[in-house]
Amino acid sequence: MADELLEKLEEFFDADINQYLSEHGGGAEVVDVVGEELIIRLLGECRGCLSMNETVNGVILKKVHAVFPFIKKVTVTDDVSPEVYEMVCSLFTAGKA
């Protein structure tokens, strides 16, 4: 059930949330759901934007809650995606034998 929910949320983000955020040079990805809380990672220009709180609570939460009514809170994680982490690690280990 958890994987199915995450997949539905990811599809919703691709179809709706990221269409809106891409107009501002950013995006968001679903990280996890814990109870009534959705954890997301902001991408691109959305990361660290001064309007981040308004976007998360005024746009993302409202849109998500309308489709997934059990989601009562959206939290932004400040970690980097696993892909970016691996890329950075490979840069530091490149050339070392």
PDB file of C-alpha atoms in Angstrom:
ATOM      1  CA  MET A   1       0.000   0.000   0.000  1.00  0.00           C
ATOM      2  CA  ALA A   2       2.778   2.443   0.884  1.00  0.00           C
ATOM      3  CA  ASP A   3       4.539   1.961  -2.466  1.00  0.00           C
ATOM      4  CA  GLU A   4       1.235   2.352  -4.296  1.00  0.00           C
ATOM      5  CA  LEU A   5       0.513   5.600  -2.434  1.00  0.00           C
ATOM      6  CA  LEU A   6       3.980   6.991  -3.173  1.00  0.00           C
ATOM      7  CA  GLU A   7       3.534   6.113  -6.835  1.00  0.00           C
ATOM      8  CA  LYS A   8       0.156   7.893  -6.980  1.00  0.00           C
ATOM      9  CA  LEU A   9       1.646  10.951  -5.275  1.00  0.00           C
ATOM     10  CA  GLU A  10       4.588  10.965  -7.699  1.00  0.00           C
ATOM     11  CA  GLU A  11       2.186  10.798 -10.653  1.00  0.00           C
ATOM     12  CA  PHE A  12       0.152  13.658  -9.175  1.00  0.00           C
ATOM     13  CA  PHE A  13       3.295  15.756  -8.688  1.00  0.00           C
ATOM     14  CA  ASP A  14       4.393  15.118 -12.280  1.00  0.00           C
ATOM     15  CA  ALA A  15       0.958  15.950 -13.695  1.00  0.00           C
ATOM     16  CA  ASP A  16       0.043  18.932 -11.505  1.00  0.00           C
ATOM     17  CA  ILE A  17       2.500  20.327  -8.959  1.00  0.00           C
ATOM     18  CA  ASN A  18       5.584  20.245 -11.168  1.00  0.00           C
ATOM     19  CA  GLN A  19       3.707  21.805 -14.075  1.00  0.00           C
ATOM     20  CA  TYR A  20       3.127  24.826 -11.834  1.00  0.00           C
ATOM     21  CA  LEU A  21       6.604  24.869 -10.269  1.00  0.00           C
ATOM     22  CA  SER A  22       8.378  24.501 -13.612  1.00  0.00           C
ATOM     23  CA  GLU A  23       6.990  27.919 -14.596  1.00  0.00           C
ATOM     24  CA  HIS A  24       9.254  29.290 -11.863  1.00  0.00           C
ATOM     25  CA  GLY A  25      12.285  27.177 -12.759  1.00  0.00           C
ATOM     26  CA  GLY A  26      11.761  24.628 -10.023  1.00  0.00           C
ATOM     27  CA  GLY A  27      10.117  21.405  -9.052  1.00  0.00           C
ATOM     28  CA  ALA A  28       9.424  19.036  -6.199  1.00  0.00           C
ATOM     29  CA  GLU A  29       9.676  15.330  -5.594  1.00  0.00           C
ATOM     30  CA  VAL A  30       7.937  13.055  -3.144  1.00  0.00           C
ATOM     31  CA  VAL A  31      10.276  11.583  -0.528  1.00  0.00           C
ATOM     32  CA  ASP A  32       7.934   9.824   1.910  1.00  0.00           C
ATOM     33  CA  VAL A  33       4.593   9.817   3.695  1.00  0.00           C
ATOM     34  CA  VAL A  34       4.542   9.444   7.473  1.00  0.00           C
ATOM     35  CA  GLY A  35       1.010   9.331   8.852  1.00  0.00           C
ATOM     36  CA  GLU A  36      -0.706  12.550   7.742  1.00  0.00           C
ATOM     37  CA  GLU A  37       2.579  14.201   6.719  1.00  0.00           C
ATOM     38  CA  LEU A  38       3.974  14.318   3.188  1.00  0.00           C
ATOM     39  CA  ILE A  39       7.727  14.854   2.972  1.00  0.00           C
ATOM     40  CA  ILE A  40       9.009  16.441  -0.228  1.00  0.00           C
ATOM     41  CA  ARG A  41      12.285  17.711  -1.649  1.00  0.00           C
ATOM     42  CA  LEU A  42      12.275  21.001  -3.551  1.00  0.00           C
ATOM     43  CA  LEU A  43      14.351  21.201  -6.711  1.00  0.00           C
ATOM     44  CA  GLY A  44      15.849  23.899  -8.895  1.00  0.00           C
ATOM     45  CA  GLU A  45      14.883  27.485  -8.190  1.00  0.00           C
ATOM     46  CA  CYS A  46      12.345  26.390  -5.553  1.00  0.00           C
ATOM     47  CA  ARG A  47      15.126  25.231  -3.259  1.00  0.00           C
ATOM     48  CA  GLY A  48      15.821  28.072  -0.845  1.00  0.00           C
ATOM     49  CA  CYS A  49      13.373  30.451  -2.539  1.00  0.00           C
ATOM     50  CA  LEU A  50      12.065  33.268  -0.343  1.00  0.00           C
ATOM     51  CA  SER A  51       8.497  32.248  -1.239  1.00  0.00           C
ATOM     52  CA  MET A  52       9.074  28.594  -0.321  1.00  0.00           C
ATOM     53  CA  ASN A  53       6.733  28.581   2.709  1.00  0.00           C
ATOM     54  CA  GLU A  54       3.914  30.212   0.760  1.00  0.00           C
ATOM     55  CA  THR A  55       4.401  27.770  -2.108  1.00  0.00           C
ATOM     56  CA  VAL A  56       4.479  24.724   0.161  1.00  0.00           C
ATOM     57  CA  ASN A  57       1.555  25.684   2.395  1.00  0.00           C
ATOM     58  CA  GLY A  58      -0.451  27.871   0.028  1.00  0.00           C
ATOM     59  CA  VAL A  59      -0.142  25.854  -3.167  1.00  0.00           C
ATOM     60  CA  ILE A  60       1.297  22.376  -2.678  1.00  0.00           C
ATOM     61  CA  LEU A  61      -0.550  21.481   0.533  1.00  0.00           C
ATOM     62  CA  LYS A  62      -3.885  22.742  -0.814  1.00  0.00           C
ATOM     63  CA  LYS A  63      -3.527  20.876  -4.113  1.00  0.00           C
ATOM     64  CA  VAL A  64      -2.350  17.656  -2.437  1.00  0.00           C
ATOM     65  CA  HIS A  65      -5.018  17.805   0.284  1.00  0.00           C
ATOM     66  CA  ALA A  66      -7.753  18.237  -2.352  1.00  0.00           C
ATOM     67  CA  VAL A  67      -6.793  14.898  -3.942  1.00  0.00           C
ATOM     68  CA  PHE A  68      -5.341  13.105  -0.903  1.00  0.00           C
ATOM     69  CA  PRO A  69      -7.500  14.454   1.975  1.00  0.00           C
ATOM     70  CA  PHE A  70      -5.632  12.529   4.681  1.00  0.00           C
ATOM     71  CA  ILE A  71      -2.487  14.613   4.024  1.00  0.00           C
ATOM     72  CA  LYS A  72      -2.623  17.422   6.587  1.00  0.00           C
ATOM     73  CA  LYS A  73       0.972  18.656   6.477  1.00  0.00           C
ATOM     74  CA  VAL A  74       3.760  19.013   3.918  1.00  0.00           C
ATOM     75  CA  THR A  75       7.335  19.128   5.161  1.00  0.00           C
ATOM     76  CA  VAL A  76      10.364  19.998   3.046  1.00  0.00           C
ATOM     77  CA  THR A  77      13.536  18.023   3.603  1.00  0.00           C
ATOM     78  CA  ASP A  78      16.776  19.877   2.963  1.00  0.00           C
ATOM     79  CA  ASP A  79      18.796  16.821   2.014  1.00  0.00           C
ATOM     80  CA  VAL A  80      19.931  16.186  -1.545  1.00  0.00           C
ATOM     81  CA  SER A  81      18.613  13.463  -3.784  1.00  0.00           C
ATOM     82  CA  PRO A  82      20.497  10.158  -3.815  1.00  0.00           C
ATOM     83  CA  GLU A  83      21.424  10.754  -7.465  1.00  0.00           C
ATOM     84  CA  VAL A  84      23.094  14.086  -6.687  1.00  0.00           C
ATOM     85  CA  TYR A  85      24.876  12.597  -3.679  1.00  0.00           C
ATOM     86  CA  GLU A  86      26.296   9.751  -5.787  1.00  0.00           C
ATOM     87  CA  MET A  87      27.368  12.178  -8.507  1.00  0.00           C
ATOM     88  CA  VAL A  88      29.239  14.345  -6.009  1.00  0.00           C
ATOM     89  CA  CYS A  89      30.886  11.304  -4.437  1.00  0.00           C
ATOM     90  CA  SER A  90      32.057  10.126  -7.867  1.00  0.00           C
ATOM     91  CA  LEU A  91      33.578  13.545  -8.552  1.00  0.00           C
ATOM     92  CA  PHE A  92      35.641  13.332  -5.379  1.00  0.00           C
ATOM     93  CA  THR A  93      36.789   9.784  -6.064  1.00  0.00           C
ATOM     94  CA  ALA A  94      37.468  10.221  -9.805  1.00  0.00           C
ATOM     95  CA  GLY A  95      41.056   9.531 -10.715  1.00  0.00           C
ATOM     96  CA  LYS A  96      41.854   7.738  -7.477  1.00  0.00           C
ATOM     97  CA  ALA A  97      43.037   4.202  -8.010  1.00  0.00           C
TER      98      ALA A  97
END
